[in-house]
Coordinates of C-alpha atoms in Angstrom, one line a residue:
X119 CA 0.0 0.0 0.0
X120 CA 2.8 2.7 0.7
X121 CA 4.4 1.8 -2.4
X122 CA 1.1 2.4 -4.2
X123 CA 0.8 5.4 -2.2
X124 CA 4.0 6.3 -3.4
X125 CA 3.2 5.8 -6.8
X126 CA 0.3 7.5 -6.9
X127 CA 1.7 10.9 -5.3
X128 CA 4.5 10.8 -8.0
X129 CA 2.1 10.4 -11.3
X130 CA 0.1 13.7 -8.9
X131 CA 3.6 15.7 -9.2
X132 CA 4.1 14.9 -12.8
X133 CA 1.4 14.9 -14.3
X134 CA -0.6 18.2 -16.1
X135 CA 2.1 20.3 -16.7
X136 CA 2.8 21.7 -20.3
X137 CA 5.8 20.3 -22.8
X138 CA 7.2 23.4 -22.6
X139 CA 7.5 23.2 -19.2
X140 CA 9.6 19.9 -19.1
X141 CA 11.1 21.4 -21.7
X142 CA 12.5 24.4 -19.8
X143 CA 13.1 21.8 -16.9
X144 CA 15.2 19.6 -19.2
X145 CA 16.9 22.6 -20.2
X146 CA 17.7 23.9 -16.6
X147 CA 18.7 20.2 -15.6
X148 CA 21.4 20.1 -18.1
X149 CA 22.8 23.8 -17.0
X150 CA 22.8 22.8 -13.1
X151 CA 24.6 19.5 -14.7
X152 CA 27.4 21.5 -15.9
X153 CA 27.8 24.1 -13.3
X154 CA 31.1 22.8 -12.3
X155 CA 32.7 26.5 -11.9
X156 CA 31.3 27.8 -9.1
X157 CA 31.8 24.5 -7.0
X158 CA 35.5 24.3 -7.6
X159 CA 36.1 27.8 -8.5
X160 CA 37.7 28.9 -4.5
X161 CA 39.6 25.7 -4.9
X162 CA 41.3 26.5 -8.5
X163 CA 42.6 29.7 -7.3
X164 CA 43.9 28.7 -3.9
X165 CA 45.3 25.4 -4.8
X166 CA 46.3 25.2 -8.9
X167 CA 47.0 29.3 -9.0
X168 CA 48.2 29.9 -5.3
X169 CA 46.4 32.9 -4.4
X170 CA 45.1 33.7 -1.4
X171 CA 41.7 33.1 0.2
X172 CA 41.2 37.2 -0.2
X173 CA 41.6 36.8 -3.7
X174 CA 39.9 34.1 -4.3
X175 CA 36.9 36.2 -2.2
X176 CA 37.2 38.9 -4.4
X177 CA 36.9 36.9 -7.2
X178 CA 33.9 35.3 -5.6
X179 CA 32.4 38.9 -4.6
X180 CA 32.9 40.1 -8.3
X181 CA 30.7 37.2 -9.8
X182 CA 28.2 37.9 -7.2
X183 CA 28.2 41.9 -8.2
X184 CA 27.7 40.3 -11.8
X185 CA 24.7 38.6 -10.7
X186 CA 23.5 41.9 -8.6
X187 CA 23.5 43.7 -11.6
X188 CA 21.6 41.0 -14.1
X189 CA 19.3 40.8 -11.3
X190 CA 17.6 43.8 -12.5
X191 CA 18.8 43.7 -16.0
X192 CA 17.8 40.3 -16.7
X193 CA 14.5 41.4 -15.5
X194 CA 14.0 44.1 -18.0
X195 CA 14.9 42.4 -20.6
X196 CA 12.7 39.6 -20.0
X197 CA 9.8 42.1 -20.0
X198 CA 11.4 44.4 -23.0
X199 CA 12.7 41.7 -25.2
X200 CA 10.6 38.7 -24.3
X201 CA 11.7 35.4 -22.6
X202 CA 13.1 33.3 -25.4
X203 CA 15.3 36.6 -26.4
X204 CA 16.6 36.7 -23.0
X205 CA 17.5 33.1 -22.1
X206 CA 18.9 32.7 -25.7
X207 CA 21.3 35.9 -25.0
X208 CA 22.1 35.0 -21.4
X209 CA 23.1 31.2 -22.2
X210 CA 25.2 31.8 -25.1
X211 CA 26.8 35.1 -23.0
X212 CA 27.6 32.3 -20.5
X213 CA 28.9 29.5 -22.1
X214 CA 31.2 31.8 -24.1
X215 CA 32.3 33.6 -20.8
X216 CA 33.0 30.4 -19.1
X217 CA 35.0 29.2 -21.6
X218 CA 37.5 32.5 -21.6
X219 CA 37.9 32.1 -18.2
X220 CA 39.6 28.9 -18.5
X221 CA 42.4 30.4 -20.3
X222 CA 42.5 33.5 -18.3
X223 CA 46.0 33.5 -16.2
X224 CA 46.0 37.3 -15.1
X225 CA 45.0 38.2 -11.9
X226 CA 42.9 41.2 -13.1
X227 CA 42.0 39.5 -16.5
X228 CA 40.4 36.2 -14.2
X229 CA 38.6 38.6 -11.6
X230 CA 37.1 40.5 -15.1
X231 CA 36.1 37.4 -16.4
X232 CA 34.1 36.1 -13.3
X233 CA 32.0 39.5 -13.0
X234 CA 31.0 38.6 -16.4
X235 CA 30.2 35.2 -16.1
X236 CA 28.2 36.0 -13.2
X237 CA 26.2 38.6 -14.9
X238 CA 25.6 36.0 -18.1
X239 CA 24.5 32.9 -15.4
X240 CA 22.2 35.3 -13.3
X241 CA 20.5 37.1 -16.2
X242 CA 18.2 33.7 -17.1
X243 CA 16.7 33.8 -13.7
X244 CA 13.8 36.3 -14.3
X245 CA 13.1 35.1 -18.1
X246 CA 13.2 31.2 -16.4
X247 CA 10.6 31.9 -14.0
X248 CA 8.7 34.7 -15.9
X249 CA 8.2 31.5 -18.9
X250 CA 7.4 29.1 -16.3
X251 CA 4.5 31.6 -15.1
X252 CA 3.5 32.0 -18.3
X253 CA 3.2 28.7 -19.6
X254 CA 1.7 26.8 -16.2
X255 CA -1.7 27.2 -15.2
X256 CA -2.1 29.2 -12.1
X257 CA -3.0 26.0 -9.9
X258 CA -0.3 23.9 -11.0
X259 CA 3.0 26.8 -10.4
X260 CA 3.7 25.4 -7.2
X261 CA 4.3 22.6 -8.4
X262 CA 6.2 23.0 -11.6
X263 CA 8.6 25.8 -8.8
X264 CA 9.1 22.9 -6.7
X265 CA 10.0 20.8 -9.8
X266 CA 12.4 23.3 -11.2
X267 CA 14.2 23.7 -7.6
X268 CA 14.1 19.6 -7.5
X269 CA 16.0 20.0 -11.2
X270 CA 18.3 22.7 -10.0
X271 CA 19.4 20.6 -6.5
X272 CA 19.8 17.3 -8.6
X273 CA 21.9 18.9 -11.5
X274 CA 23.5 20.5 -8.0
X275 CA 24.1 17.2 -6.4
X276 CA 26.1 15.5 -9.4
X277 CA 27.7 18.1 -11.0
X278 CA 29.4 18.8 -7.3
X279 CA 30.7 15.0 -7.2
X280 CA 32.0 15.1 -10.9
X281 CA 33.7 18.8 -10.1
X282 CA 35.9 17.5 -7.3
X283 CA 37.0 14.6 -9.5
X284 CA 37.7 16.4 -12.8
X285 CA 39.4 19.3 -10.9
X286 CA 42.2 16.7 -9.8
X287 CA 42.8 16.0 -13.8
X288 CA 42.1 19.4 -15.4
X289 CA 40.7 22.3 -14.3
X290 CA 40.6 23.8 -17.7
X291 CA 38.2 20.6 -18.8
X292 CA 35.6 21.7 -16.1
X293 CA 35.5 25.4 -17.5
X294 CA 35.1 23.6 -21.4
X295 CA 32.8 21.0 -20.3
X296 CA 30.0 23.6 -18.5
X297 CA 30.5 25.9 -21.5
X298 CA 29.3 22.9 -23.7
X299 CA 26.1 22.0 -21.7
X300 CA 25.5 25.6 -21.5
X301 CA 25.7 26.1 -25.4
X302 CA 23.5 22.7 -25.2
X303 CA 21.2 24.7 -23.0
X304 CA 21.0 27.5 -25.2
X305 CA 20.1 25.3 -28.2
X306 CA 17.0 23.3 -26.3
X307 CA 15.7 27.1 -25.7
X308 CA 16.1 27.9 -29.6
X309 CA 14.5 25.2 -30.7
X310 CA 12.0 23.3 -28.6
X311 CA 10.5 26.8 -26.4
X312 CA 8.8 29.4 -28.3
X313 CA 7.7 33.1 -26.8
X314 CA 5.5 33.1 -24.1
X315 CA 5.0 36.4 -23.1
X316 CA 1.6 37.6 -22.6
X317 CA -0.1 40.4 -24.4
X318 CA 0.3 43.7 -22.1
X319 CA -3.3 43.5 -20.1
X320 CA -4.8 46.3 -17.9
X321 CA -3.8 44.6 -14.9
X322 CA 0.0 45.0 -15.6
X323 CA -0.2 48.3 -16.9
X324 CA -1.7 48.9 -13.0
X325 CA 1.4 47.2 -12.0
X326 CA 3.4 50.2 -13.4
X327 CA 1.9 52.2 -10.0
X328 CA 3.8 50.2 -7.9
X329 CA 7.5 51.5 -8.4
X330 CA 10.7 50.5 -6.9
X331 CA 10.4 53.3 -4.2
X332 CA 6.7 52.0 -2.9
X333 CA 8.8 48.8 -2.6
X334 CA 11.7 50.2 -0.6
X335 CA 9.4 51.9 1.8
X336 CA 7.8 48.9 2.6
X337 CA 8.8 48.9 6.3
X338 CA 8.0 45.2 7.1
X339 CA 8.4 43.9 4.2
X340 CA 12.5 45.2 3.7
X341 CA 12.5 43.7 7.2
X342 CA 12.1 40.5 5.4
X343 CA 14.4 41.5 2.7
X344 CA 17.5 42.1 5.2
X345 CA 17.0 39.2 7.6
X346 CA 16.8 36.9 3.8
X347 CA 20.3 38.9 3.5
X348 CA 21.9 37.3 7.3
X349 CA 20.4 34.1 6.3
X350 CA 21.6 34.1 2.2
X351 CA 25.1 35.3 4.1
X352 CA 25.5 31.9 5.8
X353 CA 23.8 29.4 3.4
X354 CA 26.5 31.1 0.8
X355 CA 29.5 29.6 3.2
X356 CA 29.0 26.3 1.8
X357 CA 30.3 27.7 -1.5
X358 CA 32.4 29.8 -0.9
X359 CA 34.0 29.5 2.9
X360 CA 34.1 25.7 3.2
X361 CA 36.0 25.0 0.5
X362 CA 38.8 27.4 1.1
X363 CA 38.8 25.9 5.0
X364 CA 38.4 22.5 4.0
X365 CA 41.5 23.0 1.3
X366 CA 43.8 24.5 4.0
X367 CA 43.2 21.6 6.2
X368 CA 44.6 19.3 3.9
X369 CA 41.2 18.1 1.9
X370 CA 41.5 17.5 -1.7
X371 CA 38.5 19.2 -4.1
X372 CA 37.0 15.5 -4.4
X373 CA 36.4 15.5 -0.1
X374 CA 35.2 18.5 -0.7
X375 CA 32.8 17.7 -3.8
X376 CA 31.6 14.5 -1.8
X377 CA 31.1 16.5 1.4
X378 CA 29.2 19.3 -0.5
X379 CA 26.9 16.6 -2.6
X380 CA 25.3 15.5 0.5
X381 CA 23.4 19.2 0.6
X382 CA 21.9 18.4 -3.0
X383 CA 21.3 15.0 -2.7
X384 CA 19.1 15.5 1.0
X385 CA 17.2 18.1 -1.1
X386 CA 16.5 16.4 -3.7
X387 CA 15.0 13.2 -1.9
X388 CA 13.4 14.9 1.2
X389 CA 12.4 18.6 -0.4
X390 CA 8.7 17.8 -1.6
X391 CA 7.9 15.9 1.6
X392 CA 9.6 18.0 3.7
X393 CA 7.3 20.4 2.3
X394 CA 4.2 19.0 2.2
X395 CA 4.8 18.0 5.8
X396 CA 5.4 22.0 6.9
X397 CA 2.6 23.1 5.0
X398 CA 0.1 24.1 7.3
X399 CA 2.6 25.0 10.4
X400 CA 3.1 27.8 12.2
X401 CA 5.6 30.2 9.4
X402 CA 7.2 31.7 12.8
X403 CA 8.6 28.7 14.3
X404 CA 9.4 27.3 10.9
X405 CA 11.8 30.6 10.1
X406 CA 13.0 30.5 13.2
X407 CA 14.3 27.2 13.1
X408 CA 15.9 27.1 10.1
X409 CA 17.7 29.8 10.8
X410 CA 19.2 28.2 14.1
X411 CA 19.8 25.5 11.6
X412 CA 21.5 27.4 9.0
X413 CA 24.1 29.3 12.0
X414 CA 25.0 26.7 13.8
X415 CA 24.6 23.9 11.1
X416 CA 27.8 25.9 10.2
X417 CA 29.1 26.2 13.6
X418 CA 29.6 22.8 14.1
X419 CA 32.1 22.7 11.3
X420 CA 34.3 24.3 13.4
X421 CA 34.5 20.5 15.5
X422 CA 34.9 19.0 12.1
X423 CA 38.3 17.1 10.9
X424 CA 37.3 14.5 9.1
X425 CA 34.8 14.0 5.7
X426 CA 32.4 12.2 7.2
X427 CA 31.9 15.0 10.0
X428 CA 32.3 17.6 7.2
X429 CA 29.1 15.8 5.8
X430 CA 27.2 15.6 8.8
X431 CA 27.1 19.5 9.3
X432 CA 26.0 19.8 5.8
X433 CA 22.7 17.5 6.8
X434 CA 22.3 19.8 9.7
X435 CA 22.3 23.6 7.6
X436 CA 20.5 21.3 4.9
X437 CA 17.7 21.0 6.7
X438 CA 17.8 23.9 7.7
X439 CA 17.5 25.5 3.7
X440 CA 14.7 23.2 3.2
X441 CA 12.4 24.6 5.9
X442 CA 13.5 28.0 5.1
X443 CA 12.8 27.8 1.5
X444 CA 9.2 27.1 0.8
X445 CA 8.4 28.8 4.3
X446 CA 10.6 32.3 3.1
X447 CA 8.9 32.4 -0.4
X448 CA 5.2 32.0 1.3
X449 CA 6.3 35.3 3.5
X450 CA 7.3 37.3 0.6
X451 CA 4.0 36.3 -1.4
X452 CA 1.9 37.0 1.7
X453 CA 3.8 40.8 2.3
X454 CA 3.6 41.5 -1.9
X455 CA 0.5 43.7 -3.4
X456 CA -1.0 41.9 -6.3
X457 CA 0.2 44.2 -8.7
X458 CA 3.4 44.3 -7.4
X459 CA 5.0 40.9 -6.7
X460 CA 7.4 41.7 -9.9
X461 CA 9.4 44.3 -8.2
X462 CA 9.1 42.6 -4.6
X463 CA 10.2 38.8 -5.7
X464 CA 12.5 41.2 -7.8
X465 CA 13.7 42.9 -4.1
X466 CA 13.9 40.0 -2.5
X467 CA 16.2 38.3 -5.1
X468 CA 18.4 40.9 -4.7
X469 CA 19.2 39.9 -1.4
X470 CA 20.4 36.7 -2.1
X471 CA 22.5 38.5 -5.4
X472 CA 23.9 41.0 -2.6
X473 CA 24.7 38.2 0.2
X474 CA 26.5 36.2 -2.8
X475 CA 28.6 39.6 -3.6
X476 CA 29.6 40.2 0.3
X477 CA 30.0 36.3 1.9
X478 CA 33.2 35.7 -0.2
X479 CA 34.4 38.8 0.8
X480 CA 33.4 38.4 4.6
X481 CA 34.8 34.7 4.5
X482 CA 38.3 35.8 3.0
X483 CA 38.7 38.4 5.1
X484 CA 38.3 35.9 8.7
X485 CA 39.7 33.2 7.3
X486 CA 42.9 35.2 6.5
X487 CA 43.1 37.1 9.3
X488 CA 41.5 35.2 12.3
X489 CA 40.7 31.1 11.0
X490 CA 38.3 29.5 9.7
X491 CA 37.3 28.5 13.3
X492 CA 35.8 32.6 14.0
X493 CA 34.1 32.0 11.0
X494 CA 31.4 29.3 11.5
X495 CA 31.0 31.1 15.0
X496 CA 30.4 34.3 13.3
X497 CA 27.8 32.3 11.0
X498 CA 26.1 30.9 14.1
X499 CA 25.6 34.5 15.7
X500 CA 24.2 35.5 12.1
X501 CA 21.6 33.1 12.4
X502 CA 21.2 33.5 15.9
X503 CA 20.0 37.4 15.2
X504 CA 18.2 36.3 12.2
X505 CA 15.9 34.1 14.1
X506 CA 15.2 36.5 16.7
X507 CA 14.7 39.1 13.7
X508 CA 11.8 36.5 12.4
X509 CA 11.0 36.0 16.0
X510 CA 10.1 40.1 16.3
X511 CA 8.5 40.5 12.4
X512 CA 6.3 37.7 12.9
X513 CA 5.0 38.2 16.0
X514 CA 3.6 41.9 14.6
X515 CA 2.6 40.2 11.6
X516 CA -1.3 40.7 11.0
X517 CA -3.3 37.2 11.1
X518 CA -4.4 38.1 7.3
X519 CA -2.3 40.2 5.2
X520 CA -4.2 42.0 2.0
X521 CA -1.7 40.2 -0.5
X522 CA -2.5 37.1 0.7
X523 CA -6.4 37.1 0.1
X524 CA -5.7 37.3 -3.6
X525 CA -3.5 34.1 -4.1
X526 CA -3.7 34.1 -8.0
X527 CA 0.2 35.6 -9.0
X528 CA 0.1 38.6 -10.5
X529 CA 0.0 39.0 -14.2
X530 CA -2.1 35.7 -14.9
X531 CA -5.7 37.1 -15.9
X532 CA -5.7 36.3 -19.4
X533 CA -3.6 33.7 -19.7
X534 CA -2.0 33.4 -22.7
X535 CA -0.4 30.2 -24.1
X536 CA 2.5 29.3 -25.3
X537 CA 1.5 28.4 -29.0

């Protein structure tokens, strides 16, 4: 009967979405395959070009400032020049940049590279999710979001195994090999998705009331937006601080891409349960758990010496991202007008883009100058004043927000196909 059961809820998950949509899934399944860069990226600076950790932050922070600025660029574009435009531009833009930065040797010349390649990789984002709206019906987005993140954390989970192993024979073949699923990428997008942006309806041109600045004096809802920031600042540590620590203890990038794996792989088989079983909790505790999670998940690996142990605090900030994920996205769609969740999810996204631009900074800086060791205790008083920050803003919370009596996303009345 459980195996039934089983059965059953998986033909439920599958089941009445679009071709296009598995289309685009298929599509960002391949890219999360390839994205062997940004996993080994720390350790090909420290350990093949010997520079130091603060270099290989800066590096780190300048393909997050990429990705702060396509955050907003990518998003104009996707509404300017349509989806398809966008994804083609920012997937070729990305496999081409990848690919120079395997033969860039120059200090200056690698740190130009990587802003690039971060602005390419980021720019997708908004045209991926902005087709996905499009081409979903509003009942069944959920669903294809969780499917896309299950995609993303899958692609995640090999590509992090396969990146430790082919950094010890070449790091060049890793840039060359995500370049090529990229242009793959790229290619799906040409010829299997067509356009999918909606005619301009009276309810987005209302959208045009709520600007940027209605958004930034949203008291409670920046609230969110910065305490997002403290958590996005430790979740980015397993990036972009571990490896660096877990390289000057002696650990070779394939301890690291097997400790790493373990956070894409838990997703990946407990995410949709995990989320089905939080549905219906209390948000509060929920944020203010995985926050403790998330701080001193990463504390603990200041008591770790050996893989194993490595692995075992992943599981513990894992968890920690899975109840903060479905639970954080809720709050922002609950805080966001109707004719305004563009610009909020938009807001919100930049916080993640920001943390990504200062946590290799802040990582580089402590481990340089103080050890690892003060830095997963200053990522466990991060999340300590995060969950008391979700602690306050939820307990002022109203019991019914107006955003959240109107739970159709904004922008789908007419629907219009993709052909």
């Amino acid at each position: 009967m459980p195996l039934a059961a089983l059965r059953r809820a998986a033909r439920e998950t599958v089941s009445g979405l679009p071709r296009e949509f598995w289309w685009l899934w298929t599509s960002t399944l391949v890219n999360r395959l390839g994205a062997f860069v940004a996993t080994f990226m720390a350790l090909y600076l420290t350990l093949d070009r010997g520079y130091s950790a603060s270099y290989a932050g800066l590096v780190a922070a300048l393909h997050g400032l990429g990705g702060v600025v396509s955050s907003i660029g990518g998003g104009v574009m996707t509404d300017r020049l349509g989806r398809r435009p966008t994804l083609l531009i920012a997937q070729s833009s990305t496999a081409a940049s990848v690919a120079l930065l395997g033969f860039m040797h120059h200090p200056v010349a690698i740190a130009a590279v990587a802003f690039l390649v971060g602005a390419a990789s980021n720019a997708s984002r908004p045209a991926v999710q902005a087709m996905m709206a499009d081409i979903v019906r509003p009942e069944d987005r959920v669903r294809a979001f969780s499917l896309n993140y299950w995609a993303i954390n899958l692609g995640f989970a090999v590509s992090s195994m396969a990146a430790g192993f082919i950094a010890e024979v070449s790091y060049l073949s890793g840039f060359l090999i995500e370049a090529g699923m990229t242009a793959v990428c790229a290619v799906v997008v040409f010829v299997k998705l067509p356009e999918s942006r909606p005619e301009r309806t009276e309810t987005e041109k209302a959208a045009d009331e709520v600007g940027l600045g209605t958004v930034l004096r949203d008291g409670r809802f920046m609230s969110v937006v910065g305490l997002s920031f403290l958590v996005a600042l430790v979740f980015q540590q397993g990036s972009v601080g571990l490896p660096v620590a877990m390289g000057e203890e002696g650990f070779s990038p394939a301890d690291y891409g097997l400790a790493i794996a373990v956070n894409g792989v838990l997703i990946v088989a407990l995410q949709i349960p995990v989320t089905r079983f939080i549905e219906h909790r209390d948000p509060r505790r929920l944020l203010v758990l995985s926050s403790l999670l998330a701080g001193y998940g990463f504390g603990l690996t200041a008591f770790a010496g050996s893989v194993g142990v490595f692995a075992l605090t992943v599981c513990v900030w894992t968890l920690g991202e899975m109840l903060n994920a479905p639970t954080q996205t809720g709050l922002v769609v609950r805080l966001s007008p109707a004719h305004g969740r563009g610009r909020y999810q938009g807001m919100y996204t930049l916080s993640w883009s920001v943390a990504a631009l200062v946590a290799p900074l802040m990582s580089g800086f402590v481990i340089d100058h103080y050890g690892a060791e003060w830095l997963w205790g200053l990522c466990a008083v991060v999340g300590t004043v995060a969950a008391v920050g979700y602690g306050v803003l939820m307990r002022r919370l109203p019991a019914e927000s107006p955003a959240a009596a109107d739970v159709t996303p904004a922008g789908t009345e007419p629907e219009v196909r993709a052909a």
